[in-house]
Amino acid sequence: MNLVVPQSDPKAGYLTHQSEIDEAIRQTLDSGWYILGKQVAAFEQAFAAYVGVGNCVGVANGTDAIVLALRACGIGAGDAVVTVSHTAVATVAAIDLAGAEPLMVDIDPATFTISPQAIEDAIKNYRGSSKIKAIIAVHLYGHPAEMTAIGELARRYELKVVEDCAQAHGAKLGERRVGSIGDVAAFSFYPTKNLGALGDGGAVATNDAALAERLRLLREYGWRERYVSEIAGMNSRLDEVQAALLRVKLKYLDSENERRRQIAAAYDEGLKASGLVLPKCVGDISHVYHQYVVRSGERDVLKDRLREKGIGGLVHYPVPVHRQPAYRHRASAALPITEQAAREVLSLPMFPQLTDEQVAQVIQALL
Ligand SMILES: *Cc1c(COP(=O)(O)O)cnc(C)c1O
C-alpha cells in the first residue's frame, strides 16, 4: 500500500531543485568562507525584501530568533511577556531563556491564535502589570494572528509586539506579509518549515534600523569590530551553506505555498460532509497551511484508524506548554480552549510534494 506520510521529507525539497542548490553550495565552498559572508548577506537582503521590511538578521535557529528579538527590545529579567500555551514549546522557552516571565493566555477557537480578549484580561488581572513588556503573537499553522486588535492593545498598554512567524513564511494579512506588522519578527528555517534549510537556521526581521543594529551585535558577542565586545552578546549565526540553500528555496516559496492552498482547498471540499471541524480563514488573510488541522471529539481513535489505513497524522500539540513539567509552575489562568484543542486537533498530511492521488487517499480514509 502507498503510505502517506504526515510531513515532507526535507530531502524531497532538496531534490526538486537539486542542480541549483548544488551549484549554490559549490560556490560557497569555493569561496572558502563559511560564517557571515556573502551568502548570509545576500539571503538577508532577499528575505527582507520578500517579507517587506527594511532589515533581516540571520541567526542560528528560530528559538534564538525570539530570544534575540526580546533582548534587542531590552526585555529580560524582571519583565513579563504575554503569549500562548498552544504553540511549539520554543515560543515559551525563548521567553524563559531571555530571562523574562512567560504569561500564557488562551486562544481563539476558530484560528488557534492568541485571543486579544485574553491578553487584555491577563494584563488587568496580573499583579504588577507594569512588568508586562511585550506580546508574542504566534501565526500558528500558517494562519496570521489578529494583528489589528493586538496592535491596539500594544499601543494602549505600551507593549512591544513580537511576531513568531516560524510556521507562516509568506502568509499575508491584507496586503502585508506576516513579519512586517509587529515591531520585530522571528522566523525558523527548521527543515520541515514552509521555508526550510537542511539543518538549523533562523532570522529576525524588523523595520527598526536601530533594533537591527542591536541584533547584529547580539548575535556575535556584541561585536561591531572583531574582538571588541560593545555589549554582552552570544553566538547565534546563520551559516553560509544554509544561507546559500535558502536563497535558492526562497524563490520557490510562493509557488509551494500556493500548492499547499490547493491541497487545503481539496481537503475543504472533500471533507465538508465528514463531520470534522475544518480549519477556517478568518478575516482578509492568505493562509500558508504549515499544517492543515482538523478537530474531532474522537481524535485518538481517528488517528489510530488512519494509521491502519497507511496515513500518518500528527498532533500539534498533545500537551500544552503550561502542562509541561518544565513550565507548569508558570501556569496562571485556566486555559479551557487550549486544553480542548490539545484533545481534539489532528494535523493531516500537508506538504507541497503531496500528489492529488495521495490527497484523495487521505480524504477517502477519513470519510
Ligand atoms: C519551529 C518553531 C519555533 C522554533 O524554531 P527552531 O528553529 O526549531 O528553534 C518557534 N516557534 C514556533 C511556533 C515553531 O513552530
mmCIF file of C-alpha atoms and ligand atoms in Angstrom:
data_model
loop_
_atom_site.group_PDB
_atom_site.id
_atom_site.type_symbol
_atom_site.label_atom_id
_atom_site.label_comp_id
_atom_site.label_asym_id
_atom_site.label_seq_id
_atom_site.Cartn_x
_atom_site.Cartn_y
_atom_site.Cartn_z
ATOM 1 C CA MET A 1 0.000 0.000 0.000
ATOM 2 C CA ASN A 2 1.072 3.537 -0.781
ATOM 3 C CA LEU A 3 1.798 5.133 2.609
ATOM 4 C CA VAL A 4 1.034 8.811 3.071
ATOM 5 C CA VAL A 5 3.482 10.364 5.497
ATOM 6 C CA PRO A 6 2.360 13.294 7.675
ATOM 7 C CA GLN A 7 5.013 15.790 6.654
ATOM 8 C CA SER A 8 7.605 16.307 3.953
ATOM 9 C CA ASP A 9 10.967 14.632 3.901
ATOM 10 C CA PRO A 10 13.291 17.667 3.662
ATOM 11 C CA LYS A 11 15.288 15.712 1.109
ATOM 12 C CA ALA A 12 12.335 15.948 -1.303
ATOM 13 C CA GLY A 13 12.570 19.753 -1.213
ATOM 14 C CA TYR A 14 16.275 19.488 -1.975
ATOM 15 C CA LEU A 15 15.837 17.014 -4.854
ATOM 16 C CA THR A 16 13.254 19.269 -6.541
ATOM 17 C CA HIS A 17 15.903 21.971 -7.056
ATOM 18 C CA GLN A 18 18.997 19.820 -6.777
ATOM 19 C CA SER A 19 21.176 21.248 -9.548
ATOM 20 C CA GLU A 20 20.523 24.849 -8.495
ATOM 21 C CA ILE A 21 21.189 24.083 -4.824
ATOM 22 C CA ASP A 22 24.317 22.038 -5.604
ATOM 23 C CA GLU A 23 25.670 24.955 -7.636
ATOM 24 C CA ALA A 24 24.988 27.443 -4.800
ATOM 25 C CA ILE A 25 26.680 25.182 -2.252
ATOM 26 C CA ARG A 26 29.671 24.586 -4.544
ATOM 27 C CA GLN A 27 30.111 28.365 -4.960
ATOM 28 C CA THR A 28 30.078 28.729 -1.191
ATOM 29 C CA LEU A 29 32.721 26.023 -0.783
ATOM 30 C CA ASP A 30 34.870 27.660 -3.484
ATOM 31 C CA SER A 31 34.690 30.985 -1.627
ATOM 32 C CA GLY A 32 36.391 29.352 1.368
ATOM 33 C CA TRP A 33 34.209 31.473 3.680
ATOM 34 C CA TYR A 34 31.754 29.651 5.940
ATOM 35 C CA ILE A 35 30.494 32.126 8.535
ATOM 36 C CA LEU A 36 28.775 35.519 7.973
ATOM 37 C CA GLY A 37 29.899 36.158 4.423
ATOM 38 C CA LYS A 38 28.302 36.948 1.079
ATOM 39 C CA GLN A 39 25.665 34.199 1.180
ATOM 40 C CA VAL A 40 24.198 35.279 4.519
ATOM 41 C CA ALA A 41 24.264 38.963 3.478
ATOM 42 C CA ALA A 42 22.539 38.172 0.163
ATOM 43 C CA PHE A 43 19.929 35.971 1.831
ATOM 44 C CA GLU A 44 19.234 38.629 4.484
ATOM 45 C CA GLN A 45 18.632 41.191 1.755
ATOM 46 C CA ALA A 46 16.406 38.880 -0.301
ATOM 47 C CA PHE A 47 14.378 37.762 2.714
ATOM 48 C CA ALA A 48 13.895 41.326 3.991
ATOM 49 C CA ALA A 49 12.598 42.319 0.538
ATOM 50 C CA TYR A 50 10.314 39.265 0.458
ATOM 51 C CA VAL A 51 8.828 39.960 3.911
ATOM 52 C CA GLY A 52 8.589 43.680 3.208
ATOM 53 C CA VAL A 53 10.843 45.033 5.952
ATOM 54 C CA GLY A 54 13.979 47.135 5.964
ATOM 55 C CA ASN A 55 16.187 44.677 7.846
ATOM 56 C CA CYS A 56 16.757 40.963 8.278
ATOM 57 C CA VAL A 57 19.394 39.373 10.525
ATOM 58 C CA GLY A 58 20.251 35.690 10.011
ATOM 59 C CA VAL A 59 20.625 33.669 13.210
ATOM 60 C CA ALA A 60 21.185 30.057 14.250
ATOM 61 C CA ASN A 61 17.568 28.908 14.717
ATOM 62 C CA GLY A 62 14.030 30.100 15.390
ATOM 63 C CA THR A 63 14.284 29.850 19.160
ATOM 64 C CA ASP A 64 17.330 32.125 19.175
ATOM 65 C CA ALA A 65 15.490 34.470 16.807
ATOM 66 C CA ILE A 66 12.824 35.011 19.504
ATOM 67 C CA VAL A 67 15.384 35.297 22.331
ATOM 68 C CA LEU A 68 17.376 37.859 20.335
ATOM 69 C CA ALA A 69 14.243 39.790 19.323
ATOM 70 C CA LEU A 70 13.291 40.114 23.007
ATOM 71 C CA ARG A 71 16.815 41.021 24.109
ATOM 72 C CA ALA A 72 17.134 43.622 21.339
ATOM 73 C CA CYS A 73 13.913 45.192 22.660
ATOM 74 C CA GLY A 74 15.580 45.403 26.070
ATOM 75 C CA ILE A 75 13.354 42.705 27.570
ATOM 76 C CA GLY A 76 14.851 40.375 30.173
ATOM 77 C CA ALA A 77 14.965 39.723 33.910
ATOM 78 C CA GLY A 78 12.097 41.332 35.824
ATOM 79 C CA ASP A 79 9.894 41.621 32.720
ATOM 80 C CA ALA A 80 6.890 39.545 31.658
ATOM 81 C CA VAL A 81 5.817 38.597 28.129
ATOM 82 C CA VAL A 82 2.308 37.511 27.120
ATOM 83 C CA THR A 83 1.946 34.604 24.714
ATOM 84 C CA VAL A 84 0.048 31.362 24.161
ATOM 85 C CA SER A 85 0.421 27.878 25.609
ATOM 86 C CA HIS A 86 -0.933 26.271 22.421
ATOM 87 C CA THR A 87 2.312 26.597 20.436
ATOM 88 C CA ALA A 88 5.671 24.941 19.879
ATOM 89 C CA VAL A 89 7.463 24.869 23.231
ATOM 90 C CA ALA A 90 10.134 27.082 21.624
ATOM 91 C CA THR A 91 7.969 30.209 21.930
ATOM 92 C CA VAL A 92 7.760 29.929 25.700
ATOM 93 C CA ALA A 93 11.283 28.520 26.091
ATOM 94 C CA ALA A 94 12.621 31.631 24.343
ATOM 95 C CA ILE A 95 10.916 33.974 26.831
ATOM 96 C CA ASP A 96 12.382 31.949 29.675
ATOM 97 C CA LEU A 97 15.838 31.927 28.026
ATOM 98 C CA ALA A 98 15.697 35.718 27.673
ATOM 99 C CA GLY A 99 15.246 35.798 31.462
ATOM 100 C CA ALA A 100 11.662 37.062 31.359
ATOM 101 C CA GLU A 101 8.476 35.538 32.739
ATOM 102 C CA PRO A 102 6.100 33.914 30.226
ATOM 103 C CA LEU A 103 2.431 34.744 30.816
ATOM 104 C CA MET A 104 0.424 32.136 28.897
ATOM 105 C CA VAL A 105 -3.111 33.027 27.799
ATOM 106 C CA ASP A 106 -5.887 31.318 25.854
ATOM 107 C CA ILE A 107 -6.522 31.189 22.122
ATOM 108 C CA ASP A 108 -9.351 31.876 19.724
ATOM 109 C CA PRO A 109 -11.060 28.539 18.960
ATOM 110 C CA ALA A 110 -11.511 29.311 15.248
ATOM 111 C CA THR A 111 -7.945 30.357 14.386
ATOM 112 C CA PHE A 112 -5.880 28.743 17.195
ATOM 113 C CA THR A 113 -4.081 32.099 17.605
ATOM 114 C CA ILE A 114 -3.837 34.316 20.696
ATOM 115 C CA SER A 115 -7.141 35.819 21.880
ATOM 116 C CA PRO A 116 -6.935 39.630 22.150
ATOM 117 C CA GLN A 117 -9.596 39.497 24.881
ATOM 118 C CA ALA A 118 -7.454 37.006 26.826
ATOM 119 C CA ILE A 119 -4.451 39.329 26.502
ATOM 120 C CA GLU A 120 -6.433 42.214 27.963
ATOM 121 C CA ASP A 121 -7.823 40.046 30.782
ATOM 122 C CA ALA A 122 -4.297 38.880 31.616
ATOM 123 C CA ILE A 123 -2.997 42.450 31.739
ATOM 124 C CA LYS A 124 -5.850 43.520 34.025
ATOM 125 C CA ASN A 125 -5.550 40.523 36.354
ATOM 126 C CA TYR A 126 -1.782 40.452 36.612
ATOM 127 C CA ARG A 127 -0.330 41.893 39.763
ATOM 128 C CA GLY A 128 2.353 44.368 38.732
ATOM 129 C CA SER A 129 1.120 44.676 35.174
ATOM 130 C CA SER A 130 3.799 47.303 34.567
ATOM 131 C CA LYS A 131 6.191 44.336 34.319
ATOM 132 C CA ILE A 132 4.460 43.226 31.109
ATOM 133 C CA LYS A 133 6.588 44.489 28.235
ATOM 134 C CA ALA A 134 5.620 42.522 25.141
ATOM 135 C CA ILE A 135 3.181 40.234 23.363
ATOM 136 C CA ILE A 136 4.432 37.352 21.234
ATOM 137 C CA ALA A 137 1.801 36.631 18.583
ATOM 138 C CA VAL A 138 2.273 33.187 17.028
ATOM 139 C CA HIS A 139 0.892 32.787 13.491
ATOM 140 C CA LEU A 140 0.141 29.152 14.259
ATOM 141 C CA TYR A 141 -0.242 26.569 11.471
ATOM 142 C CA GLY A 142 0.191 29.405 8.909
ATOM 143 C CA HIS A 143 -2.863 31.476 9.941
ATOM 144 C CA PRO A 144 -1.990 35.089 10.865
ATOM 145 C CA ALA A 145 -2.891 36.181 14.404
ATOM 146 C CA GLU A 146 -5.328 39.087 14.928
ATOM 147 C CA MET A 147 -2.665 41.745 14.492
ATOM 148 C CA THR A 148 -5.013 44.764 14.323
ATOM 149 C CA ALA A 149 -6.539 44.119 17.755
ATOM 150 C CA ILE A 150 -3.122 43.105 19.137
ATOM 151 C CA GLY A 151 -1.609 46.344 17.811
ATOM 152 C CA GLU A 152 -4.312 48.397 19.532
ATOM 153 C CA LEU A 153 -3.659 46.672 22.866
ATOM 154 C CA ALA A 154 0.066 47.191 22.419
ATOM 155 C CA ARG A 155 -0.435 50.924 21.895
ATOM 156 C CA ARG A 156 -2.815 51.212 24.833
ATOM 157 C CA TYR A 157 -0.545 49.378 27.261
ATOM 158 C CA GLU A 158 2.815 50.389 25.673
ATOM 159 C CA LEU A 159 3.924 46.889 24.771
ATOM 160 C CA LYS A 160 6.216 45.611 22.033
ATOM 161 C CA VAL A 161 4.738 43.180 19.529
ATOM 162 C CA VAL A 162 6.940 40.248 18.523
ATOM 163 C CA GLU A 163 5.645 38.046 15.702
ATOM 164 C CA ASP A 164 6.537 34.348 15.854
ATOM 165 C CA CYS A 165 6.495 33.561 12.121
ATOM 166 C CA ALA A 166 8.104 30.111 12.379
ATOM 167 C CA GLN A 167 5.018 28.492 10.798
ATOM 168 C CA ALA A 168 3.932 31.302 8.496
ATOM 169 C CA HIS A 169 6.611 32.283 5.936
ATOM 170 C CA GLY A 170 4.741 34.180 3.226
ATOM 171 C CA ALA A 171 1.339 34.403 4.961
ATOM 172 C CA LYS A 172 -0.464 37.715 4.463
ATOM 173 C CA LEU A 173 -2.831 39.891 6.425
ATOM 174 C CA GLY A 174 -4.432 42.153 3.828
ATOM 175 C CA GLU A 175 -1.556 43.110 1.564
ATOM 176 C CA ARG A 176 1.139 42.819 4.248
ATOM 177 C CA ARG A 177 3.186 39.743 4.895
ATOM 178 C CA VAL A 178 3.495 38.493 8.447
ATOM 179 C CA GLY A 179 6.829 39.608 9.866
ATOM 180 C CA SER A 180 6.285 43.194 8.700
ATOM 181 C CA ILE A 181 3.405 44.068 11.033
ATOM 182 C CA GLY A 182 4.729 43.985 14.621
ATOM 183 C CA ASP A 183 7.859 45.662 15.995
ATOM 184 C CA VAL A 184 10.053 42.669 15.271
ATOM 185 C CA ALA A 185 9.555 39.143 13.918
ATOM 186 C CA ALA A 186 11.233 35.769 14.356
ATOM 187 C CA PHE A 187 11.492 33.081 11.656
ATOM 188 C CA SER A 188 12.744 29.486 11.831
ATOM 189 C CA PHE A 189 14.210 27.566 8.892
ATOM 190 C CA TYR A 190 13.999 24.175 10.644
ATOM 191 C CA PRO A 191 13.891 21.573 7.830
ATOM 192 C CA THR A 192 10.113 20.931 7.889
ATOM 193 C CA LYS A 193 9.005 24.609 7.958
ATOM 194 C CA ASN A 194 7.482 26.174 4.827
ATOM 195 C CA LEU A 195 10.944 27.603 4.095
ATOM 196 C CA GLY A 196 13.354 25.012 5.472
ATOM 197 C CA ALA A 197 17.115 24.534 5.477
ATOM 198 C CA LEU A 198 18.952 21.195 5.654
ATOM 199 C CA GLY A 199 19.777 21.815 9.279
ATOM 200 C CA ASP A 200 19.049 24.644 11.691
ATOM 201 C CA GLY A 201 18.569 28.270 10.719
ATOM 202 C CA GLY A 202 16.577 31.338 11.693
ATOM 203 C CA ALA A 203 16.146 35.051 11.072
ATOM 204 C CA VAL A 204 14.868 38.189 12.754
ATOM 205 C CA ALA A 205 13.046 40.788 10.638
ATOM 206 C CA THR A 206 12.302 44.399 11.565
ATOM 207 C CA ASN A 207 11.703 47.840 10.087
ATOM 208 C CA ASP A 208 13.539 49.405 13.031
ATOM 209 C CA ALA A 209 17.136 50.040 11.929
ATOM 210 C CA ALA A 210 18.400 50.642 15.480
ATOM 211 C CA LEU A 211 16.880 47.353 16.629
ATOM 212 C CA ALA A 212 18.505 45.556 13.671
ATOM 213 C CA GLU A 213 21.840 47.086 14.644
ATOM 214 C CA ARG A 214 21.495 45.679 18.190
ATOM 215 C CA LEU A 215 20.500 42.286 16.761
ATOM 216 C CA ARG A 216 23.679 42.188 14.654
ATOM 217 C CA LEU A 217 25.778 42.880 17.737
ATOM 218 C CA LEU A 218 23.877 40.424 19.942
ATOM 219 C CA ARG A 219 24.234 37.511 17.505
ATOM 220 C CA GLU A 220 28.037 37.682 17.622
ATOM 221 C CA TYR A 221 29.484 38.507 21.048
ATOM 222 C CA GLY A 222 28.454 42.155 20.876
ATOM 223 C CA TRP A 223 30.986 42.745 18.125
ATOM 224 C CA ARG A 224 30.782 45.655 15.708
ATOM 225 C CA GLU A 225 34.517 45.426 15.304
ATOM 226 C CA ARG A 226 36.069 41.965 15.633
ATOM 227 C CA TYR A 227 37.281 41.158 19.193
ATOM 228 C CA VAL A 228 35.624 44.262 20.670
ATOM 229 C CA SER A 229 32.512 43.319 22.664
ATOM 230 C CA GLU A 230 30.488 46.520 22.977
ATOM 231 C CA ILE A 231 27.589 44.712 24.608
ATOM 232 C CA ALA A 232 27.199 41.213 26.066
ATOM 233 C CA GLY A 233 26.166 39.036 23.134
ATOM 234 C CA MET A 234 26.116 35.385 22.190
ATOM 235 C CA ASN A 235 26.959 33.173 19.213
ATOM 236 C CA SER A 236 23.878 32.705 17.077
ATOM 237 C CA ARG A 237 24.832 32.886 13.411
ATOM 238 C CA LEU A 238 23.151 31.562 10.277
ATOM 239 C CA ASP A 239 25.868 29.721 8.372
ATOM 240 C CA GLU A 240 26.874 30.335 4.762
ATOM 241 C CA VAL A 241 25.930 26.917 3.369
ATOM 242 C CA GLN A 242 22.387 27.065 4.804
ATOM 243 C CA ALA A 243 22.007 30.657 3.551
ATOM 244 C CA ALA A 244 23.090 29.605 0.039
ATOM 245 C CA LEU A 245 20.455 26.853 0.022
ATOM 246 C CA LEU A 246 17.768 29.138 1.487
ATOM 247 C CA ARG A 247 18.400 31.745 -1.240
ATOM 248 C CA VAL A 248 17.502 29.122 -3.835
ATOM 249 C CA LYS A 249 14.485 27.782 -1.928
ATOM 250 C CA LEU A 250 13.098 31.290 -1.245
ATOM 251 C CA LYS A 251 12.445 31.684 -4.980
ATOM 252 C CA TYR A 252 10.007 28.768 -4.843
ATOM 253 C CA LEU A 253 8.281 29.622 -1.542
ATOM 254 C CA ASP A 254 5.267 31.360 -3.117
ATOM 255 C CA SER A 255 4.572 28.536 -5.565
ATOM 256 C CA GLU A 256 4.973 25.945 -2.786
ATOM 257 C CA ASN A 257 2.590 27.885 -0.535
ATOM 258 C CA GLU A 258 0.152 28.038 -3.469
ATOM 259 C CA ARG A 259 0.345 24.234 -3.752
ATOM 260 C CA ARG A 260 -0.391 23.976 -0.009
ATOM 261 C CA ARG A 261 -3.503 26.163 -0.517
ATOM 262 C CA GLN A 262 -4.586 23.909 -3.405
ATOM 263 C CA ILE A 263 -4.282 20.838 -1.185
ATOM 264 C CA ALA A 264 -6.190 22.642 1.591
ATOM 265 C CA ALA A 265 -8.978 23.505 -0.881
ATOM 266 C CA ALA A 266 -9.207 19.835 -1.887
ATOM 267 C CA TYR A 267 -9.426 18.797 1.789
ATOM 268 C CA ASP A 268 -12.057 21.528 2.433
ATOM 269 C CA GLU A 269 -14.212 20.248 -0.417
ATOM 270 C CA GLY A 270 -13.670 16.532 0.167
ATOM 271 C CA LEU A 271 -14.215 16.666 3.935
ATOM 272 C CA LYS A 272 -17.148 19.059 4.207
ATOM 273 C CA ALA A 273 -19.598 16.212 4.922
ATOM 274 C CA SER A 274 -17.169 14.352 7.207
ATOM 275 C CA GLY A 275 -18.398 15.777 10.500
ATOM 276 C CA LEU A 276 -14.885 17.001 11.281
ATOM 277 C CA VAL A 277 -14.339 20.633 12.204
ATOM 278 C CA LEU A 278 -12.225 22.004 9.352
ATOM 279 C CA PRO A 279 -9.741 24.904 9.556
ATOM 280 C CA LYS A 280 -11.083 28.386 8.805
ATOM 281 C CA CYS A 281 -9.592 31.514 7.287
ATOM 282 C CA VAL A 282 -10.788 34.386 9.466
ATOM 283 C CA GLY A 283 -10.507 37.905 8.033
ATOM 284 C CA ASP A 284 -8.710 39.150 4.924
ATOM 285 C CA ILE A 285 -5.807 36.725 5.095
ATOM 286 C CA SER A 286 -3.693 34.476 2.941
ATOM 287 C CA HIS A 287 -3.123 31.237 4.893
ATOM 288 C CA VAL A 288 0.044 29.228 4.158
ATOM 289 C CA TYR A 289 -1.091 25.932 5.727
ATOM 290 C CA HIS A 290 2.069 24.939 7.535
ATOM 291 C CA GLN A 291 -0.422 22.444 8.938
ATOM 292 C CA TYR A 292 -3.981 21.563 7.912
ATOM 293 C CA VAL A 293 -5.554 20.943 11.299
ATOM 294 C CA VAL A 294 -8.964 19.336 11.806
ATOM 295 C CA ARG A 295 -10.752 18.802 15.112
ATOM 296 C CA SER A 296 -12.578 15.739 16.326
ATOM 297 C CA GLY A 297 -14.010 14.721 19.682
ATOM 298 C CA GLU A 298 -12.630 11.235 18.912
ATOM 299 C CA ARG A 299 -9.228 12.355 17.733
ATOM 300 C CA ASP A 300 -7.189 9.481 19.161
ATOM 301 C CA VAL A 301 -9.422 6.791 17.633
ATOM 302 C CA LEU A 302 -9.384 8.643 14.309
ATOM 303 C CA LYS A 303 -5.599 8.910 14.333
ATOM 304 C CA ASP A 304 -5.216 5.157 15.014
ATOM 305 C CA ARG A 305 -7.707 4.212 12.268
ATOM 306 C CA LEU A 306 -5.882 6.439 9.791
ATOM 307 C CA ARG A 307 -2.600 4.802 10.648
ATOM 308 C CA GLU A 308 -4.155 1.364 9.976
ATOM 309 C CA LYS A 309 -5.006 2.710 6.521
ATOM 310 C CA GLY A 310 -1.420 3.814 5.954
ATOM 311 C CA ILE A 311 -1.951 7.506 6.600
ATOM 312 C CA GLY A 312 0.124 9.431 9.076
ATOM 313 C CA GLY A 313 -1.466 12.152 11.189
ATOM 314 C CA LEU A 314 0.326 14.202 13.818
ATOM 315 C CA VAL A 315 -0.854 16.106 16.873
ATOM 316 C CA HIS A 316 0.373 19.694 17.235
ATOM 317 C CA TYR A 317 0.489 19.767 20.204
ATOM 318 C CA PRO A 318 -0.629 16.976 22.534
ATOM 319 C CA VAL A 319 0.483 18.624 25.793
ATOM 320 C CA PRO A 320 0.139 22.413 26.074
ATOM 321 C CA VAL A 321 3.221 24.239 27.326
ATOM 322 C CA HIS A 322 1.579 25.217 30.634
ATOM 323 C CA ARG A 323 1.197 21.456 31.351
ATOM 324 C CA GLN A 324 4.847 20.623 30.619
ATOM 325 C CA PRO A 325 6.981 19.696 33.660
ATOM 326 C CA ALA A 326 9.464 22.487 32.915
ATOM 327 C CA TYR A 327 6.846 25.234 32.603
ATOM 328 C CA ARG A 328 3.810 24.211 34.660
ATOM 329 C CA HIS A 329 4.916 26.450 37.531
ATOM 330 C CA ARG A 330 4.230 29.334 35.097
ATOM 331 C CA ALA A 331 0.562 28.382 34.616
ATOM 332 C CA SER A 332 -1.666 31.137 35.979
ATOM 333 C CA ALA A 333 -5.160 31.348 34.472
ATOM 334 C CA ALA A 334 -7.228 28.345 33.350
ATOM 335 C CA LEU A 335 -6.903 27.832 29.588
ATOM 336 C CA PRO A 336 -10.030 25.833 28.613
ATOM 337 C CA ILE A 337 -9.822 26.471 24.850
ATOM 338 C CA THR A 338 -6.174 25.465 24.808
ATOM 339 C CA GLU A 339 -6.955 22.269 26.760
ATOM 340 C CA GLN A 340 -9.766 21.375 24.370
ATOM 341 C CA ALA A 341 -7.554 21.991 21.326
ATOM 342 C CA ALA A 342 -4.898 19.657 22.746
ATOM 343 C CA ARG A 343 -7.520 16.890 22.993
ATOM 344 C CA GLU A 344 -9.097 17.446 19.560
ATOM 345 C CA VAL A 345 -6.534 18.616 16.985
ATOM 346 C CA LEU A 346 -5.172 16.394 14.241
ATOM 347 C CA SER A 347 -2.792 17.585 11.519
ATOM 348 C CA LEU A 348 -3.450 15.885 8.172
ATOM 349 C CA PRO A 349 -0.622 15.238 5.690
ATOM 350 C CA MET A 350 0.339 18.645 4.234
ATOM 351 C CA PHE A 351 3.417 19.458 2.156
ATOM 352 C CA PRO A 352 3.910 20.699 -1.414
ATOM 353 C CA GLN A 353 5.076 17.343 -2.799
ATOM 354 C CA LEU A 354 1.812 15.556 -1.859
ATOM 355 C CA THR A 355 0.168 14.240 -5.027
ATOM 356 C CA ASP A 356 -3.524 14.659 -5.889
ATOM 357 C CA GLU A 357 -3.848 10.862 -5.562
ATOM 358 C CA GLN A 358 -2.464 10.946 -2.026
ATOM 359 C CA VAL A 359 -4.819 13.801 -1.101
ATOM 360 C CA ALA A 360 -7.751 11.747 -2.444
ATOM 361 C CA GLN A 361 -6.498 8.743 -0.448
ATOM 362 C CA VAL A 362 -6.472 10.798 2.774
ATOM 363 C CA ILE A 363 -9.999 12.089 2.103
ATOM 364 C CA GLN A 364 -11.303 8.577 1.338
ATOM 365 C CA ALA A 365 -9.768 7.201 4.520
ATOM 366 C CA LEU A 366 -11.289 9.957 6.635
ATOM 367 C CA LEU A 367 -14.736 9.520 5.123
HETATM 368 C C1 LIG B 1 9.641 25.688 14.946
HETATM 369 C C2 LIG B 1 9.104 26.748 15.815
HETATM 370 C C3 LIG B 1 9.933 27.571 16.608
HETATM 371 C C4 LIG B 1 11.381 27.314 16.841
HETATM 372 O O1 LIG B 1 12.195 27.153 15.773
HETATM 373 P P1 LIG B 1 13.576 26.334 15.890
HETATM 374 O O2 LIG B 1 14.265 26.755 14.624
HETATM 375 O O3 LIG B 1 13.226 24.888 15.912
HETATM 376 O O4 LIG B 1 14.293 26.791 17.100
HETATM 377 C C5 LIG B 1 9.345 28.622 17.308
HETATM 378 N N1 LIG B 1 8.029 28.844 17.256
HETATM 379 C C6 LIG B 1 7.197 28.063 16.539
HETATM 380 C C7 LIG B 1 5.731 28.375 16.516
HETATM 381 C C8 LIG B 1 7.697 26.987 15.806
HETATM 382 O O5 LIG B 1 6.855 26.213 15.102
#
